[in-house]
Coordinates of C-alpha atoms and ligand atoms in Angstrom, one line a residue:
M28 CA 60.9 -60.3 -91.9
K29 CA 61.4 -64.0 -92.6
A30 CA 59.5 -66.9 -90.9
R31 CA 59.3 -70.6 -91.6
L32 CA 57.0 -73.5 -91.0
S33 CA 58.6 -77.0 -91.4
I34 CA 56.4 -80.1 -91.5
H35 CA 56.7 -83.8 -92.0
S36 CA 53.6 -85.9 -92.6
K37 CA 54.7 -88.4 -89.9
Y38 CA 55.1 -85.8 -87.2
Q39 CA 51.5 -85.4 -86.1
V40 CA 49.7 -83.6 -83.3
G41 CA 46.7 -85.8 -83.9
K42 CA 43.5 -86.6 -85.7
I43 CA 41.1 -83.6 -85.7
D44 CA 37.7 -84.4 -84.3
N45 CA 35.2 -82.5 -86.4
R46 CA 33.5 -81.4 -83.2
L47 CA 36.4 -79.0 -82.7
Y48 CA 34.4 -76.7 -84.9
G49 CA 31.3 -76.6 -82.7
S50 CA 29.4 -73.5 -81.6
F51 CA 26.8 -72.6 -79.1
I52 CA 23.2 -71.3 -78.9
E53 CA 21.9 -70.2 -75.5
H54 CA 18.4 -69.1 -74.7
M55 CA 19.6 -65.5 -74.1
G56 CA 19.6 -62.2 -75.8
R57 CA 18.6 -62.4 -79.5
A58 CA 20.3 -65.8 -80.1
V59 CA 17.1 -67.8 -80.3
Y60 CA 14.3 -65.2 -80.5
G61 CA 15.2 -62.7 -83.2
G62 CA 18.2 -64.9 -84.2
I63 CA 17.5 -68.3 -85.5
Y64 CA 13.8 -67.9 -84.9
E65 CA 11.8 -64.9 -86.2
P66 CA 8.4 -66.2 -87.4
H67 CA 7.4 -62.9 -89.1
H68 CA 10.7 -62.4 -90.9
S69 CA 10.4 -62.5 -94.7
T70 CA 12.8 -65.5 -94.9
A71 CA 11.1 -67.5 -92.1
D72 CA 10.1 -71.0 -93.0
E73 CA 6.9 -72.8 -91.9
Q74 CA 8.5 -73.3 -88.4
G75 CA 9.5 -69.7 -88.0
F76 CA 13.2 -70.3 -88.6
R77 CA 15.1 -67.6 -90.6
Q78 CA 16.4 -69.3 -93.7
D79 CA 19.0 -66.6 -94.3
V80 CA 20.5 -67.4 -90.9
L81 CA 20.3 -71.1 -91.6
E82 CA 22.2 -70.5 -94.9
L83 CA 25.0 -68.7 -93.0
V84 CA 25.2 -71.4 -90.3
K85 CA 25.6 -74.0 -93.0
E86 CA 28.2 -71.9 -94.7
L87 CA 30.1 -71.8 -91.4
K88 CA 30.2 -75.6 -91.3
V89 CA 29.3 -76.0 -87.7
P90 CA 29.0 -79.7 -86.9
L91 CA 27.8 -79.4 -83.3
V92 CA 25.8 -76.8 -81.3
R93 CA 25.8 -76.7 -77.5
Y94 CA 22.3 -76.0 -76.2
P95 CA 20.4 -74.5 -74.3
G96 CA 23.1 -72.7 -72.1
G97 CA 25.2 -71.3 -70.6
N98 CA 24.1 -69.6 -67.4
F99 CA 20.5 -69.9 -68.6
L100 CA 20.8 -73.7 -68.2
S101 CA 21.1 -73.6 -64.4
G102 CA 17.5 -72.4 -63.9
Y103 CA 15.9 -74.2 -66.9
N104 CA 13.1 -76.8 -66.7
W105 CA 13.3 -78.6 -70.1
E106 CA 9.7 -79.7 -69.6
D107 CA 8.6 -76.1 -70.1
G108 CA 9.7 -76.4 -73.8
I109 CA 7.6 -79.4 -74.8
G110 CA 4.0 -79.8 -75.7
P111 CA 1.6 -77.3 -77.4
K112 CA 3.3 -73.9 -77.7
E113 CA 0.3 -72.0 -76.4
K114 CA 0.4 -73.8 -73.1
R115 CA 4.1 -73.3 -72.5
P116 CA 4.9 -71.0 -69.5
H117 CA 6.6 -67.7 -69.6
R118 CA 9.3 -67.8 -67.0
L119 CA 11.7 -65.4 -65.3
D120 CA 15.3 -66.2 -66.5
L121 CA 17.3 -65.2 -63.4
A122 CA 20.7 -65.7 -65.1
W123 CA 20.1 -62.9 -67.7
R124 CA 17.2 -61.1 -66.0
T125 CA 14.9 -61.6 -69.0
I126 CA 11.6 -63.4 -69.8
E127 CA 11.8 -66.8 -71.5
T128 CA 8.7 -67.6 -73.5
N129 CA 9.6 -71.2 -74.2
Q130 CA 8.4 -71.0 -77.8
I131 CA 11.5 -72.9 -78.8
G132 CA 12.2 -76.1 -76.9
I133 CA 13.9 -79.4 -77.6
H134 CA 11.6 -80.5 -80.5
E135 CA 12.0 -77.2 -82.3
F136 CA 15.7 -77.0 -81.7
Y137 CA 16.2 -80.5 -83.0
E138 CA 14.2 -79.6 -86.2
W139 CA 16.4 -76.5 -86.5
S140 CA 19.6 -78.6 -86.1
M141 CA 18.5 -80.9 -88.8
K142 CA 18.0 -78.0 -91.2
A143 CA 21.4 -76.5 -90.2
D144 CA 23.2 -79.8 -90.8
T145 CA 24.5 -79.9 -87.3
E146 CA 24.2 -82.1 -84.1
I147 CA 23.1 -81.0 -80.7
N148 CA 25.5 -81.0 -77.7
M149 CA 22.8 -81.1 -75.0
A150 CA 23.4 -79.7 -71.5
V151 CA 21.5 -80.8 -68.3
N152 CA 20.7 -78.4 -65.5
L153 CA 22.7 -79.2 -62.4
G154 CA 22.0 -75.8 -60.7
T155 CA 18.4 -76.0 -59.6
K156 CA 17.9 -79.6 -60.9
G157 CA 19.7 -82.9 -60.6
I158 CA 19.8 -86.6 -61.4
D159 CA 16.1 -87.1 -62.0
S160 CA 15.6 -84.2 -64.5
A161 CA 18.8 -85.3 -66.3
R162 CA 18.0 -88.9 -66.7
N163 CA 14.4 -88.1 -67.7
L164 CA 15.8 -85.8 -70.4
V165 CA 18.1 -88.6 -71.8
E166 CA 15.1 -90.9 -71.8
Y167 CA 13.0 -88.3 -73.5
C168 CA 15.6 -87.7 -76.2
N169 CA 17.2 -91.0 -76.8
S170 CA 15.0 -94.0 -75.7
P171 CA 12.9 -95.9 -78.1
I172 CA 9.2 -95.6 -77.4
G173 CA 7.5 -97.7 -74.7
T174 CA 8.5 -95.8 -71.6
Y175 CA 6.9 -92.8 -69.9
W176 CA 9.2 -90.0 -71.3
S177 CA 9.9 -91.6 -74.7
D178 CA 6.1 -92.0 -75.2
K179 CA 5.7 -88.3 -74.3
R180 CA 8.2 -87.5 -77.0
A181 CA 6.2 -89.5 -79.5
D182 CA 2.9 -87.8 -78.3
N183 CA 4.6 -84.5 -79.0
G184 CA 5.3 -85.5 -82.6
H185 CA 8.6 -87.3 -82.6
K186 CA 8.4 -91.1 -82.5
K187 CA 12.0 -91.7 -83.5
P188 CA 14.6 -90.9 -80.8
F189 CA 16.6 -87.7 -81.3
G190 CA 19.8 -89.7 -80.7
I191 CA 21.8 -87.0 -79.0
K192 CA 25.4 -88.2 -78.4
T193 CA 27.2 -85.5 -76.5
W194 CA 26.0 -84.2 -73.1
C195 CA 27.3 -81.5 -70.7
L196 CA 26.8 -82.0 -67.0
G197 CA 25.8 -78.5 -66.0
N198 CA 27.5 -75.2 -66.8
E199 CA 30.2 -73.2 -65.0
M200 CA 29.3 -74.7 -61.6
D201 CA 32.3 -73.0 -60.0
G202 CA 31.0 -69.5 -60.6
P203 CA 29.2 -67.7 -57.8
W204 CA 27.0 -66.1 -60.5
Q205 CA 25.6 -69.5 -61.3
I206 CA 22.1 -70.4 -60.1
G207 CA 22.8 -73.3 -57.7
H208 CA 26.6 -72.6 -57.6
K209 CA 28.4 -75.4 -55.9
T210 CA 31.7 -76.3 -54.2
A211 CA 34.0 -78.6 -56.2
D212 CA 33.1 -81.5 -53.8
E213 CA 29.3 -80.8 -54.1
Y214 CA 29.5 -80.6 -57.9
G215 CA 31.9 -83.5 -58.3
R216 CA 29.7 -85.9 -56.4
L217 CA 26.5 -84.7 -58.1
A218 CA 28.1 -84.9 -61.6
A219 CA 29.4 -88.4 -61.0
E220 CA 26.0 -89.7 -59.8
T221 CA 24.1 -87.9 -62.6
A222 CA 26.5 -89.3 -65.2
K223 CA 25.9 -92.8 -63.9
A224 CA 22.1 -92.5 -64.1
M225 CA 22.3 -90.8 -67.6
R226 CA 24.5 -93.6 -68.9
W227 CA 22.2 -96.3 -67.4
V228 CA 19.5 -94.8 -69.6
D229 CA 21.7 -94.7 -72.7
D230 CA 25.2 -96.1 -72.5
S231 CA 26.2 -94.7 -75.9
I232 CA 26.3 -91.1 -74.8
E233 CA 29.5 -89.1 -74.1
L234 CA 29.7 -86.8 -71.0
V235 CA 31.4 -83.5 -70.4
L236 CA 32.3 -82.6 -66.8
C237 CA 32.5 -78.9 -65.9
G238 CA 36.0 -77.5 -65.4
S239 CA 36.6 -74.0 -64.2
S240 CA 34.7 -71.2 -65.9
S241 CA 38.0 -69.6 -66.8
S242 CA 41.7 -69.9 -65.9
S243 CA 41.5 -66.7 -63.8
M244 CA 39.0 -68.2 -61.3
P245 CA 40.6 -68.4 -57.8
T246 CA 39.7 -72.0 -57.6
F247 CA 41.2 -72.9 -61.0
G248 CA 43.3 -76.0 -60.6
S249 CA 41.9 -77.2 -57.3
W250 CA 38.5 -77.3 -58.9
E251 CA 39.7 -79.5 -61.8
L252 CA 41.6 -81.9 -59.5
T253 CA 38.6 -82.3 -57.1
V254 CA 35.9 -82.8 -59.7
L255 CA 38.0 -85.3 -61.6
E256 CA 38.8 -87.1 -58.3
H257 CA 35.0 -87.6 -57.9
A258 CA 33.9 -88.2 -61.5
Y259 CA 37.0 -89.4 -63.5
E260 CA 35.6 -92.9 -64.3
E261 CA 32.1 -91.6 -65.1
V262 CA 32.9 -88.9 -67.8
D263 CA 34.7 -88.5 -71.1
Y264 CA 35.7 -84.8 -71.3
L265 CA 36.5 -81.9 -69.0
S266 CA 35.3 -78.5 -70.1
L267 CA 37.3 -75.2 -70.4
H268 CA 35.8 -71.8 -70.9
Q269 CA 37.7 -68.6 -71.8
Y270 CA 36.9 -65.2 -73.4
Y271 CA 39.4 -62.6 -74.5
G272 CA 39.2 -58.9 -75.0
N273 CA 41.4 -55.9 -75.9
Q274 CA 40.3 -53.7 -73.1
E275 CA 43.8 -52.1 -72.9
N276 CA 43.7 -51.3 -76.6
D277 CA 47.2 -52.9 -77.0
L278 CA 47.3 -54.8 -80.2
A279 CA 50.6 -56.7 -79.6
H280 CA 49.4 -57.8 -76.2
Y281 CA 45.9 -58.7 -77.6
L282 CA 47.3 -60.8 -80.5
A283 CA 49.3 -62.8 -77.9
R284 CA 46.3 -63.9 -75.9
S285 CA 46.3 -67.2 -77.8
L286 CA 49.5 -68.1 -75.8
D287 CA 47.3 -67.8 -72.7
M288 CA 44.8 -70.3 -74.3
D289 CA 47.8 -72.6 -75.1
Q290 CA 49.0 -72.5 -71.5
F291 CA 45.5 -73.0 -70.2
I292 CA 45.0 -76.1 -72.3
S293 CA 48.4 -77.6 -71.4
G294 CA 47.6 -77.0 -67.7
V295 CA 44.2 -78.8 -67.9
V296 CA 45.7 -81.7 -69.8
A297 CA 48.3 -82.1 -67.1
M298 CA 45.6 -82.1 -64.4
C299 CA 43.6 -84.8 -66.2
D300 CA 46.7 -86.9 -66.6
A301 CA 47.7 -86.4 -62.9
I302 CA 44.4 -87.8 -61.8
K303 CA 44.7 -90.6 -64.3
A304 CA 48.1 -91.5 -62.8
K305 CA 46.8 -91.2 -59.3
K306 CA 43.9 -93.4 -60.0
K307 CA 46.0 -95.9 -62.0
S308 CA 43.3 -95.5 -64.6
K309 CA 43.5 -96.8 -68.1
K310 CA 41.1 -94.2 -69.4
Q311 CA 42.1 -90.9 -70.9
I312 CA 40.0 -87.8 -70.3
N313 CA 40.0 -85.4 -73.3
L314 CA 39.0 -81.8 -73.3
S315 CA 35.9 -79.9 -74.4
F316 CA 36.7 -76.2 -74.9
D317 CA 33.0 -75.6 -75.0
E318 CA 33.0 -71.8 -74.6
W319 CA 35.7 -69.7 -76.3
N320 CA 35.6 -66.4 -78.1
I321 CA 36.2 -62.7 -77.8
W322 CA 33.8 -60.9 -75.5
Y323 CA 34.3 -57.3 -74.3
H324 CA 32.8 -54.8 -76.8
S325 CA 29.3 -55.0 -75.4
N326 CA 30.2 -54.9 -71.7
E327 CA 29.4 -51.2 -71.3
S328 CA 26.3 -51.0 -73.5
D329 CA 24.8 -54.0 -71.7
K330 CA 24.6 -52.1 -68.5
A331 CA 21.9 -49.8 -70.0
I332 CA 19.6 -52.6 -70.9
A333 CA 16.5 -52.8 -68.8
P334 CA 15.6 -56.2 -67.1
W335 CA 12.7 -58.5 -67.7
E336 CA 12.4 -58.0 -71.4
V337 CA 11.9 -60.8 -74.0
A338 CA 15.1 -61.2 -76.1
P339 CA 16.9 -57.9 -75.4
P340 CA 20.0 -57.2 -77.5
I341 CA 22.6 -58.3 -74.9
L342 CA 26.2 -59.3 -75.5
E343 CA 26.0 -58.0 -79.1
D344 CA 29.7 -57.5 -79.8
H345 CA 30.5 -56.0 -83.1
Y346 CA 33.8 -57.6 -84.1
N347 CA 36.6 -55.7 -85.9
F348 CA 39.6 -56.8 -88.0
E349 CA 42.0 -57.3 -85.0
D350 CA 39.4 -59.6 -83.5
A351 CA 39.5 -61.7 -86.6
L352 CA 43.3 -61.9 -86.4
L353 CA 43.1 -63.1 -82.7
L354 CA 40.3 -65.5 -83.6
G355 CA 42.7 -67.0 -86.2
C356 CA 45.4 -67.4 -83.6
L357 CA 43.0 -69.1 -81.2
L358 CA 41.8 -71.5 -83.9
I359 CA 45.4 -72.4 -84.7
T360 CA 46.0 -73.0 -80.9
L361 CA 43.0 -75.4 -80.8
L362 CA 44.5 -77.3 -83.7
K363 CA 47.9 -77.4 -82.0
H364 CA 46.1 -79.3 -79.2
S365 CA 43.8 -81.4 -81.3
D366 CA 45.3 -84.6 -79.8
R367 CA 43.4 -83.7 -76.6
V368 CA 40.9 -81.0 -77.4
K369 CA 38.2 -83.0 -79.1
I370 CA 35.3 -80.7 -78.8
A371 CA 35.3 -76.9 -78.9
C372 CA 32.4 -74.5 -79.2
L373 CA 32.7 -70.9 -80.5
A374 CA 30.5 -69.0 -78.1
Q375 CA 28.1 -68.2 -79.5
L376 CA 26.6 -68.5 -83.0
V377 CA 24.0 -65.9 -83.7
N378 CA 23.8 -62.3 -82.3
V379 CA 25.1 -63.1 -78.9
I380 CA 29.0 -62.7 -79.2
A381 CA 28.5 -64.3 -82.5
P382 CA 30.0 -64.6 -86.0
I383 CA 26.5 -64.1 -87.5
M384 CA 24.4 -61.0 -86.8
T385 CA 20.8 -60.3 -87.7
T386 CA 18.7 -57.2 -87.9
Q387 CA 15.1 -57.4 -87.0
D388 CA 13.0 -57.7 -90.1
G389 CA 16.2 -57.1 -92.1
P390 CA 19.2 -59.0 -93.3
A391 CA 21.7 -61.3 -91.6
Y392 CA 25.4 -60.7 -92.1
R393 CA 28.8 -62.2 -91.5
Q394 CA 31.0 -60.5 -88.8
T395 CA 34.7 -60.3 -89.3
I396 CA 35.4 -63.4 -87.2
F397 CA 33.1 -65.4 -89.4
Y398 CA 35.8 -65.9 -92.0
P399 CA 38.7 -67.5 -90.2
F400 CA 36.3 -69.8 -88.4
M401 CA 34.5 -70.8 -91.6
Q402 CA 37.8 -71.4 -93.4
V403 CA 39.2 -73.6 -90.7
A404 CA 36.0 -75.5 -90.1
T405 CA 35.7 -76.1 -93.9
Y406 CA 39.3 -77.0 -94.7
G407 CA 40.9 -77.9 -91.3
K408 CA 40.0 -81.6 -91.6
G409 CA 42.2 -84.6 -91.2
T410 CA 45.4 -84.6 -89.2
A411 CA 47.1 -81.6 -87.6
L412 CA 50.8 -81.8 -88.3
T413 CA 53.3 -80.8 -85.6
P414 CA 54.2 -77.2 -86.5
V415 CA 58.0 -76.5 -86.3
V416 CA 58.0 -72.7 -86.5
T417 CA 61.0 -70.4 -86.9
S418 CA 60.1 -66.8 -86.3
E419 CA 61.3 -63.7 -84.7
S420 CA 59.4 -62.9 -81.6
Y421 CA 58.4 -60.0 -79.3
A422 CA 57.7 -59.7 -75.6
T423 CA 54.6 -58.7 -73.8
C424 CA 53.8 -58.2 -70.1
D425 CA 52.7 -61.9 -70.0
F426 CA 55.0 -63.7 -72.4
E427 CA 58.7 -63.4 -73.1
A428 CA 58.6 -64.7 -76.6
V429 CA 55.5 -64.2 -78.8
P430 CA 56.3 -65.5 -82.3
Y431 CA 55.3 -63.1 -85.1
L432 CA 54.2 -66.1 -87.0
E433 CA 51.4 -68.3 -85.7
S434 CA 50.9 -71.3 -88.1
I435 CA 49.9 -74.9 -88.5
A436 CA 49.3 -77.3 -91.4
V437 CA 46.5 -79.9 -91.7
L438 CA 46.8 -82.9 -94.0
N439 CA 43.9 -85.0 -95.4
Q440 CA 43.5 -87.2 -98.4
E441 CA 42.9 -84.3 -100.8
E442 CA 45.0 -81.5 -99.5
L443 CA 47.6 -79.9 -97.3
V444 CA 46.1 -76.8 -95.8
I445 CA 48.2 -74.2 -94.1
F446 CA 46.8 -71.6 -91.7
A447 CA 48.9 -68.6 -90.7
V448 CA 48.7 -65.3 -88.9
N449 CA 51.3 -62.6 -89.3
R450 CA 51.2 -60.8 -86.0
S451 CA 53.8 -58.2 -87.2
Q452 CA 53.3 -54.8 -88.9
E453 CA 55.8 -55.9 -91.6
V454 CA 55.5 -58.0 -94.7
M455 CA 56.5 -61.6 -93.8
D456 CA 58.5 -63.7 -96.2
F457 CA 57.0 -67.0 -95.3
E458 CA 58.5 -70.4 -96.2
V459 CA 56.9 -73.7 -95.8
M460 CA 59.4 -76.6 -95.9
L461 CA 58.0 -80.0 -96.7
E462 CA 60.1 -82.8 -95.6
D463 CA 58.3 -85.8 -97.2
L464 CA 55.6 -84.2 -99.3
S465 CA 55.7 -82.4 -102.6
I466 CA 53.3 -79.7 -103.7
T467 CA 51.7 -80.4 -107.1
K468 CA 49.5 -77.3 -107.1
V469 CA 48.5 -74.3 -105.0
V470 CA 44.7 -74.6 -105.0
E471 CA 44.0 -71.4 -103.1
F472 CA 45.8 -68.7 -101.3
S473 CA 43.5 -66.4 -99.4
Q474 CA 44.4 -63.5 -97.2
M475 CA 42.5 -61.2 -94.8
S476 CA 44.7 -58.1 -94.6
G477 CA 45.0 -54.4 -95.2
F478 CA 42.0 -53.2 -93.2
D479 CA 42.0 -50.7 -90.4
I480 CA 42.3 -52.9 -87.3
K481 CA 39.2 -51.3 -85.8
Q482 CA 37.1 -51.9 -89.0
V483 CA 33.9 -53.8 -88.4
N484 CA 31.4 -55.3 -90.8
S485 CA 27.8 -54.2 -90.7
E486 CA 24.6 -54.7 -92.5
A487 CA 25.5 -51.9 -94.8
N488 CA 29.2 -52.3 -95.0
H489 CA 30.7 -55.7 -95.5
K490 CA 34.3 -54.9 -96.2
V491 CA 36.3 -57.2 -93.9
K492 CA 36.7 -60.5 -95.7
P493 CA 39.4 -62.6 -97.3
E494 CA 40.6 -62.0 -100.8
G495 CA 42.6 -64.3 -103.1
S496 CA 46.4 -63.7 -103.6
N497 CA 48.9 -64.8 -106.2
D498 CA 51.9 -63.7 -104.1
F499 CA 53.5 -67.2 -103.8
E500 CA 56.1 -69.4 -105.4
V501 CA 56.7 -73.1 -105.3
A502 CA 60.4 -74.1 -105.7
G503 CA 61.4 -76.4 -108.6
D504 CA 61.6 -79.5 -106.4
S505 CA 58.2 -78.7 -104.9
K506 CA 59.5 -79.0 -101.4
K507 CA 59.4 -75.3 -100.6
L508 CA 56.5 -72.9 -100.8
S509 CA 57.3 -69.2 -100.4
A510 CA 54.5 -66.8 -99.8
S511 CA 54.3 -63.2 -98.9
L512 CA 52.1 -62.7 -95.8
A513 CA 50.8 -59.1 -95.6
P514 CA 51.4 -57.2 -92.3
L515 CA 48.7 -58.1 -89.8
S516 CA 47.1 -60.8 -91.8
W517 CA 45.1 -64.0 -91.6
N518 CA 46.1 -66.5 -94.3
M519 CA 45.0 -69.9 -95.7
I520 CA 47.0 -71.8 -98.3
R521 CA 45.5 -74.9 -99.8
C522 CA 47.8 -77.2 -101.7
A523 CA 47.5 -80.5 -103.6
V524 CA 50.4 -82.7 -102.6
N525 CA 52.1 -85.9 -103.4
K526 CA 53.5 -88.1 -100.6
K527 CA 57.1 -88.5 -101.5
Ligands
LIG626 O1 28.3 -67.2 -73.4 C1 27.9 -66.3 -72.5 C2 28.0 -66.8 -71.1 O2 29.4 -66.9 -70.7 C3 27.5 -68.2 -70.8 O3 26.1 -68.1 -70.5 C4 28.2 -68.6 -69.6 O4 28.4 -70.0 -69.5 C5 29.5 -67.9 -69.7 O5 29.9 -67.2 -68.5

């Protein structure tokens, strides 16, 4: 099978915001306790953070981590997590029916984020709380000392403001499962007023408004239009959430789920722009895809977990090779929309539907999905080029034409980097045609291929990972790269280029 990607450096999707490669840590399951924090672990530092996990987070190159939820957020009192640890309350977390010990709060998470070379994307509770709690938290985190909450921060050991830039106004407020679930009008009004007060405390912050908790919500569409009608001028981003799964065990259908993400993003962009036009606004609202991933492997086993435990092993999906292929397609889809999707958070980061898994008292390891994410987060920097793809396609129950090739190229000062998934079961003769660039050298060609599609990684067996390949050729005039993409493969090709 033949397929082609044609590119021109002047035909651009847009500049990639590094926050596109964000992730998420919620106070749930073993994400915090037993994940990033395990004070008795052999690698724990003086603050109880697992250094083996920190190393893997750094390797993943995550620039932003959304915190502290998620559904947990909607019942959370952030004040429970400050001050002496021994005085912090143990609370019922109604979202996940567990016990929250509050041994990690904003100070500890900030320290962890510094060690992990990442920024916090803070979320405020608009379920059980409101304007007052939110504006106090901005003051606590970002105001210079001299006021009630900033002085409390200093008393608790941090004189300098944390300087948190990106803030979410609640979580999935359209979902009946949410504590303090609201109608679109109720949420839209509350979000707008909360946003105003938060910005009056610190006008440098950026704010994310909750969109629908998935495109399959019955209120999807009307929710977006209503909340934007209320809050358009007060916010910067609208959120999207979506998880995918292969419940039907249908590989061709599963690998096409990225077309659903593509459609979802285009629809939400259209809604933002419709409200912009209606309001005759000069401002553009961009998107924050602040929860996306694959989530279905753990659905059944989670039903057996007893309630009211501290850090039970919930949502522990063990990802296989086909999940890594879909994750690659989803990453390419985000890049294809990088003109409008400025923030995205792989949900989540450690243990809970995560690229990094830990064993209690034992090692941490990379799941299959770790690799495509790490490669794109590391090398997908600069400008995403408009991908003109020529490929045969197949049909699914949802889409008439799913191209066998999913691909995009990213250009920066140093390199042209091509990401590609071969969705077919055949070898793909892949050509990259460069209109105005010339390849001077192929720096790296890495492939993930040849595994059983159900193969997972584990603590003991860490098979599924990329390998180098030499199966490529650059034509004499350096305007054409030919590479052989293995059947069902994730590929990254890094090239040094000249602009001519
Ligand atoms: O990431 C797991 C959960 O999925 C989050 O808590 C919630 O926001 C979403 O439904």
